[in-house]
Amino acid sequence: MQHSLEETPQLLHDWFTGWAALRTYPTSFDTGYPAALRRDRGGTWEHFIGDPSPLSLATLAAQVRTVPGSTLSVWGHDVQRYVDQAHLAGLKLVSTGEMLMSLDLDLMDAEDPYLADPDFTLSTARLGGRHDSSAVVARYATAIRSGQAMVAWGMVAVHSDVAVFDQTQTVPAFRRRGFGRLVMDALAARALDHPVRQGLLLASPSGQQLYEKLGWRRVCPITVLAVPAPRQ
């Protein structure tokens, strides 16, 4: 599934909805764009904008820079412009390595994967409790264990016709053995219990080649900018 640049803001909205619900982050749209309170980063706000015009990016950057520790993630291909504008606004570059990736879920198997090795178990559970985004209709977590020890795991959130995958990891000692693929297959099987058509995830530089082998396509890079800490 190919995506045009004009689709980036909608893809950002779809991904943000699932991602924030999976991580139970408080959210805000006070700036006109999505933001999440990153409890895992000391309670700082991360703001997001997709394929921004120069004026839109300058306006949001000026708002973000008023709160030390805040970050701004820009989705789009014009990375050098984003970085140049960020410097003018007083923000610093953090990274450009993450990538939004997409998958046509019709390519995935709706059946639960088979784990042949009896030394390992695979389980998938539907997550309960409250979450911030009412648009999310279901959240699932999959884990592969050796005894009681976690070997690989991941989560997926479903809303509308989109499945957002997040925090898929394999313990280093068990990598290159297909456990990551099994986790993704198990999550996709549960997502396909719903009328989803598209998968979205953010991939680190090290994860992008793995996901491409699983059929995922690169959509756009993520430019992460931050408000510098006050000088002492």
mmCIF file of C-alpha atoms in Angstrom:
data_model
loop_
_atom_site.group_PDB
_atom_site.id
_atom_site.type_symbol
_atom_site.label_atom_id
_atom_site.label_comp_id
_atom_site.label_asym_id
_atom_site.label_seq_id
_atom_site.Cartn_x
_atom_site.Cartn_y
_atom_site.Cartn_z
ATOM 1 C CA MET A 1 0.000 0.000 0.000
ATOM 2 C CA GLN A 2 1.582 3.254 -1.140
ATOM 3 C CA HIS A 3 0.838 6.529 0.629
ATOM 4 C CA SER A 4 0.952 10.065 -0.696
ATOM 5 C CA LEU A 5 2.469 12.918 1.273
ATOM 6 C CA GLU A 6 -1.016 14.389 1.719
ATOM 7 C CA GLU A 7 -1.995 11.340 3.791
ATOM 8 C CA THR A 8 0.697 11.900 6.429
ATOM 9 C CA PRO A 9 -1.451 13.973 8.855
ATOM 10 C CA GLN A 10 -4.189 11.301 8.794
ATOM 11 C CA LEU A 11 -1.659 8.520 9.301
ATOM 12 C CA LEU A 12 -0.247 10.465 12.239
ATOM 13 C CA HIS A 13 -3.715 10.786 13.762
ATOM 14 C CA ASP A 14 -4.396 7.063 13.287
ATOM 15 C CA TRP A 15 -1.063 6.031 14.771
ATOM 16 C CA PHE A 16 -1.259 8.510 17.671
ATOM 17 C CA THR A 17 -4.716 7.265 18.665
ATOM 18 C CA GLY A 18 -3.545 3.681 19.055
ATOM 19 C CA TRP A 19 -0.104 4.456 20.465
ATOM 20 C CA ALA A 20 -1.393 6.753 23.227
ATOM 21 C CA ALA A 21 -4.062 4.235 24.212
ATOM 22 C CA LEU A 22 -1.575 1.349 24.403
ATOM 23 C CA ARG A 23 0.719 3.347 26.655
ATOM 24 C CA THR A 24 -2.151 5.001 28.570
ATOM 25 C CA TYR A 25 -0.654 8.457 28.071
ATOM 26 C CA PRO A 26 -2.756 11.532 28.860
ATOM 27 C CA THR A 27 -3.263 13.461 25.636
ATOM 28 C CA SER A 28 -3.912 17.044 24.625
ATOM 29 C CA PHE A 29 -4.862 18.891 21.442
ATOM 30 C CA ASP A 30 -4.596 22.401 22.904
ATOM 31 C CA THR A 31 -2.129 23.500 20.208
ATOM 32 C CA GLY A 32 -4.323 22.129 17.427
ATOM 33 C CA TYR A 33 -2.024 19.105 17.092
ATOM 34 C CA PRO A 34 -1.727 15.895 19.141
ATOM 35 C CA ALA A 35 0.491 15.761 22.211
ATOM 36 C CA ALA A 36 1.112 13.064 24.821
ATOM 37 C CA LEU A 37 2.357 13.347 28.386
ATOM 38 C CA ARG A 38 5.393 11.047 28.468
ATOM 39 C CA ARG A 39 5.337 9.635 31.982
ATOM 40 C CA ASP A 40 8.286 7.469 30.968
ATOM 41 C CA ARG A 41 10.317 10.614 30.253
ATOM 42 C CA GLY A 42 9.833 12.460 33.491
ATOM 43 C CA GLY A 43 6.362 13.759 32.691
ATOM 44 C CA THR A 44 7.315 15.902 29.692
ATOM 45 C CA TRP A 45 5.081 16.541 26.688
ATOM 46 C CA GLU A 46 5.788 15.156 23.222
ATOM 47 C CA HIS A 47 4.068 17.041 20.404
ATOM 48 C CA PHE A 48 3.425 15.716 16.893
ATOM 49 C CA ILE A 49 2.828 17.300 13.498
ATOM 50 C CA GLY A 50 2.582 15.684 10.063
ATOM 51 C CA ASP A 51 3.835 17.103 6.733
ATOM 52 C CA PRO A 52 3.770 20.675 8.084
ATOM 53 C CA SER A 53 3.908 23.869 6.080
ATOM 54 C CA PRO A 54 6.695 26.256 7.134
ATOM 55 C CA LEU A 55 4.149 28.456 8.925
ATOM 56 C CA SER A 56 2.503 25.527 10.758
ATOM 57 C CA LEU A 57 5.853 24.179 11.936
ATOM 58 C CA ALA A 58 7.107 27.611 13.024
ATOM 59 C CA THR A 59 3.904 28.265 14.977
ATOM 60 C CA LEU A 60 3.953 24.920 16.791
ATOM 61 C CA ALA A 61 7.700 25.104 17.476
ATOM 62 C CA ALA A 62 7.234 28.524 19.076
ATOM 63 C CA GLN A 63 4.567 27.065 21.364
ATOM 64 C CA VAL A 64 6.593 23.965 22.226
ATOM 65 C CA ARG A 65 9.765 25.897 23.113
ATOM 66 C CA THR A 66 8.009 27.645 26.014
ATOM 67 C CA VAL A 67 8.113 24.407 28.063
ATOM 68 C CA PRO A 68 11.619 23.075 28.853
ATOM 69 C CA GLY A 69 12.021 19.356 28.251
ATOM 70 C CA SER A 70 9.251 19.169 25.647
ATOM 71 C CA THR A 71 9.857 17.362 22.366
ATOM 72 C CA LEU A 72 8.419 17.821 18.888
ATOM 73 C CA SER A 73 8.186 14.918 16.433
ATOM 74 C CA VAL A 74 7.761 15.985 12.816
ATOM 75 C CA TRP A 75 6.484 13.404 10.324
ATOM 76 C CA GLY A 76 7.540 14.028 6.738
ATOM 77 C CA HIS A 77 10.307 13.880 4.159
ATOM 78 C CA ASP A 78 11.621 17.470 4.219
ATOM 79 C CA VAL A 79 13.980 16.723 7.090
ATOM 80 C CA GLN A 80 16.564 19.436 6.427
ATOM 81 C CA ARG A 81 13.883 22.138 6.421
ATOM 82 C CA TYR A 82 12.466 20.857 9.694
ATOM 83 C CA VAL A 83 15.920 20.929 11.293
ATOM 84 C CA ASP A 84 16.698 24.419 9.963
ATOM 85 C CA GLN A 85 13.381 25.759 11.235
ATOM 86 C CA ALA A 86 13.874 24.073 14.583
ATOM 87 C CA HIS A 87 17.228 25.781 15.078
ATOM 88 C CA LEU A 88 15.644 29.152 14.284
ATOM 89 C CA ALA A 89 12.958 28.412 16.882
ATOM 90 C CA GLY A 90 15.526 27.462 19.519
ATOM 91 C CA LEU A 91 14.999 23.702 19.348
ATOM 92 C CA LYS A 92 17.752 21.116 18.974
ATOM 93 C CA LEU A 93 17.836 17.979 16.842
ATOM 94 C CA VAL A 94 17.496 14.697 18.750
ATOM 95 C CA SER A 95 17.190 12.116 15.966
ATOM 96 C CA THR A 96 16.038 11.417 12.426
ATOM 97 C CA GLY A 97 16.342 7.632 12.534
ATOM 98 C CA GLU A 98 12.806 6.445 13.301
ATOM 99 C CA MET A 99 10.498 5.558 10.430
ATOM 100 C CA LEU A 100 6.736 5.272 10.091
ATOM 101 C CA MET A 101 5.953 1.953 8.419
ATOM 102 C CA SER A 102 2.723 0.581 7.006
ATOM 103 C CA LEU A 103 1.378 -2.834 6.039
ATOM 104 C CA ASP A 104 -1.664 -3.975 4.110
ATOM 105 C CA LEU A 105 -3.118 -6.404 6.648
ATOM 106 C CA ASP A 106 -4.696 -8.449 3.886
ATOM 107 C CA LEU A 107 -1.175 -9.856 3.515
ATOM 108 C CA MET A 108 -1.257 -11.241 7.057
ATOM 109 C CA ASP A 109 -2.615 -14.605 8.199
ATOM 110 C CA ALA A 110 -5.731 -14.358 10.345
ATOM 111 C CA GLU A 111 -4.883 -17.652 12.059
ATOM 112 C CA ASP A 112 -2.927 -17.857 15.302
ATOM 113 C CA PRO A 113 0.708 -18.830 14.652
ATOM 114 C CA TYR A 114 1.968 -22.249 15.651
ATOM 115 C CA LEU A 115 4.872 -22.438 18.084
ATOM 116 C CA ALA A 116 6.513 -25.793 17.437
ATOM 117 C CA ASP A 117 9.144 -25.783 20.190
ATOM 118 C CA PRO A 118 7.624 -27.199 23.427
ATOM 119 C CA ASP A 119 10.167 -25.272 25.505
ATOM 120 C CA PHE A 120 8.346 -22.050 24.646
ATOM 121 C CA THR A 121 4.771 -20.853 25.077
ATOM 122 C CA LEU A 122 2.921 -18.085 23.245
ATOM 123 C CA SER A 123 -0.055 -16.300 24.742
ATOM 124 C CA THR A 124 -2.165 -13.330 23.672
ATOM 125 C CA ALA A 125 -4.518 -11.490 26.005
ATOM 126 C CA ARG A 126 -7.002 -8.703 25.514
ATOM 127 C CA LEU A 127 -6.122 -5.770 27.736
ATOM 128 C CA GLY A 128 -8.849 -4.319 29.909
ATOM 129 C CA GLY A 129 -9.093 -1.176 31.974
ATOM 130 C CA ARG A 130 -9.522 2.423 30.958
ATOM 131 C CA HIS A 131 -7.581 4.150 28.233
ATOM 132 C CA ASP A 132 -7.589 7.719 27.050
ATOM 133 C CA SER A 133 -8.761 7.274 23.475
ATOM 134 C CA SER A 134 -12.404 6.274 23.101
ATOM 135 C CA ALA A 135 -11.750 5.532 19.410
ATOM 136 C CA VAL A 136 -9.768 2.419 20.357
ATOM 137 C CA VAL A 137 -12.049 -0.612 20.428
ATOM 138 C CA ALA A 138 -9.530 -3.237 21.546
ATOM 139 C CA ARG A 139 -5.966 -3.654 22.796
ATOM 140 C CA TYR A 140 -3.982 -6.895 22.882
ATOM 141 C CA ALA A 141 -0.626 -8.013 24.283
ATOM 142 C CA THR A 142 1.332 -11.050 23.107
ATOM 143 C CA ALA A 143 4.216 -12.711 24.938
ATOM 144 C CA ILE A 144 6.488 -15.667 24.239
ATOM 145 C CA ARG A 145 7.968 -17.268 27.362
ATOM 146 C CA SER A 146 10.568 -19.839 28.204
ATOM 147 C CA GLY A 147 9.276 -21.070 31.526
ATOM 148 C CA GLN A 148 8.427 -17.857 33.372
ATOM 149 C CA ALA A 149 11.011 -15.758 31.528
ATOM 150 C CA MET A 150 9.838 -13.391 28.781
ATOM 151 C CA VAL A 151 11.547 -14.018 25.437
ATOM 152 C CA ALA A 152 9.594 -11.700 23.108
ATOM 153 C CA TRP A 153 6.528 -9.493 23.383
ATOM 154 C CA GLY A 154 4.458 -6.750 21.769
ATOM 155 C CA MET A 155 1.102 -4.954 21.739
ATOM 156 C CA VAL A 156 -1.497 -3.826 19.219
ATOM 157 C CA ALA A 157 -4.416 -1.407 19.407
ATOM 158 C CA VAL A 158 -7.400 -1.434 17.037
ATOM 159 C CA HIS A 159 -9.497 1.546 16.067
ATOM 160 C CA SER A 160 -11.557 2.137 12.967
ATOM 161 C CA ASP A 161 -9.826 0.100 10.215
ATOM 162 C CA VAL A 162 -6.299 0.587 11.596
ATOM 163 C CA ALA A 163 -4.132 -1.612 13.824
ATOM 164 C CA VAL A 164 -1.250 0.125 15.613
ATOM 165 C CA PHE A 165 1.631 -2.136 16.700
ATOM 166 C CA ASP A 166 3.933 -1.023 19.512
ATOM 167 C CA GLN A 167 6.768 -2.096 21.813
ATOM 168 C CA THR A 168 7.564 -5.333 19.970
ATOM 169 C CA GLN A 169 10.838 -6.618 21.357
ATOM 170 C CA THR A 170 12.909 -9.788 21.598
ATOM 171 C CA VAL A 171 15.473 -10.467 24.320
ATOM 172 C CA PRO A 172 18.932 -10.199 22.687
ATOM 173 C CA ALA A 173 19.892 -13.813 23.425
ATOM 174 C CA PHE A 174 16.823 -15.054 21.505
ATOM 175 C CA ARG A 175 17.026 -12.849 18.415
ATOM 176 C CA ARG A 176 17.291 -14.247 14.868
ATOM 177 C CA ARG A 177 15.141 -17.226 15.820
ATOM 178 C CA GLY A 178 11.820 -16.018 14.421
ATOM 179 C CA PHE A 179 10.228 -14.985 17.709
ATOM 180 C CA GLY A 180 9.672 -11.407 16.531
ATOM 181 C CA ARG A 181 7.764 -12.660 13.494
ATOM 182 C CA LEU A 182 5.650 -14.942 15.693
ATOM 183 C CA VAL A 183 4.717 -12.038 17.970
ATOM 184 C CA MET A 184 3.721 -9.883 14.982
ATOM 185 C CA ASP A 185 1.707 -12.749 13.491
ATOM 186 C CA ALA A 186 -0.119 -13.343 16.789
ATOM 187 C CA LEU A 187 -0.949 -9.658 17.186
ATOM 188 C CA ALA A 188 -2.113 -9.404 13.579
ATOM 189 C CA ALA A 189 -4.372 -12.441 14.039
ATOM 190 C CA ARG A 190 -6.150 -10.730 16.926
ATOM 191 C CA ALA A 191 -6.344 -7.410 15.079
ATOM 192 C CA LEU A 192 -7.946 -9.215 12.146
ATOM 193 C CA ASP A 193 -10.795 -10.257 14.447
ATOM 194 C CA HIS A 194 -11.890 -6.689 13.671
ATOM 195 C CA PRO A 195 -12.500 -5.025 10.264
ATOM 196 C CA VAL A 196 -8.967 -3.630 9.975
ATOM 197 C CA ARG A 197 -7.165 -3.092 6.676
ATOM 198 C CA GLN A 198 -3.945 -1.301 7.608
ATOM 199 C CA GLY A 199 -1.140 -1.756 10.124
ATOM 200 C CA LEU A 200 1.035 1.105 11.361
ATOM 201 C CA LEU A 201 4.138 1.204 13.537
ATOM 202 C CA LEU A 202 7.204 3.296 14.288
ATOM 203 C CA ALA A 203 10.428 1.414 13.647
ATOM 204 C CA SER A 204 13.860 2.132 15.055
ATOM 205 C CA PRO A 205 16.815 2.086 12.629
ATOM 206 C CA SER A 206 17.660 -1.458 13.734
ATOM 207 C CA GLY A 207 14.088 -2.665 13.304
ATOM 208 C CA GLN A 208 13.353 -1.306 9.855
ATOM 209 C CA GLN A 209 15.072 -4.061 7.887
ATOM 210 C CA LEU A 210 13.323 -6.729 9.965
ATOM 211 C CA TYR A 211 9.907 -5.211 9.307
ATOM 212 C CA GLU A 212 10.659 -4.854 5.603
ATOM 213 C CA LYS A 213 11.325 -8.608 5.503
ATOM 214 C CA LEU A 214 7.846 -9.058 6.981
ATOM 215 C CA GLY A 215 6.309 -6.977 4.180
ATOM 216 C CA TRP A 216 6.131 -3.562 5.848
ATOM 217 C CA ARG A 217 6.772 -0.453 3.738
ATOM 218 C CA ARG A 218 8.566 2.731 4.762
ATOM 219 C CA VAL A 219 6.240 5.750 4.711
ATOM 220 C CA CYS A 220 8.214 8.685 6.098
ATOM 221 C CA PRO A 221 11.023 9.477 8.552
ATOM 222 C CA ILE A 222 10.404 11.047 11.956
ATOM 223 C CA THR A 223 12.441 14.122 12.914
ATOM 224 C CA VAL A 224 12.575 14.455 16.699
ATOM 225 C CA LEU A 225 13.363 17.912 18.103
ATOM 226 C CA ALA A 226 13.661 19.026 21.715
ATOM 227 C CA VAL A 227 13.639 22.131 23.863
ATOM 228 C CA PRO A 228 17.131 22.461 25.378
ATOM 229 C CA ALA A 229 17.385 22.292 29.153
ATOM 230 C CA PRO A 230 17.942 25.680 30.811
ATOM 231 C CA ARG A 231 21.572 26.540 31.348
ATOM 232 C CA GLN A 232 22.744 26.358 34.931
#
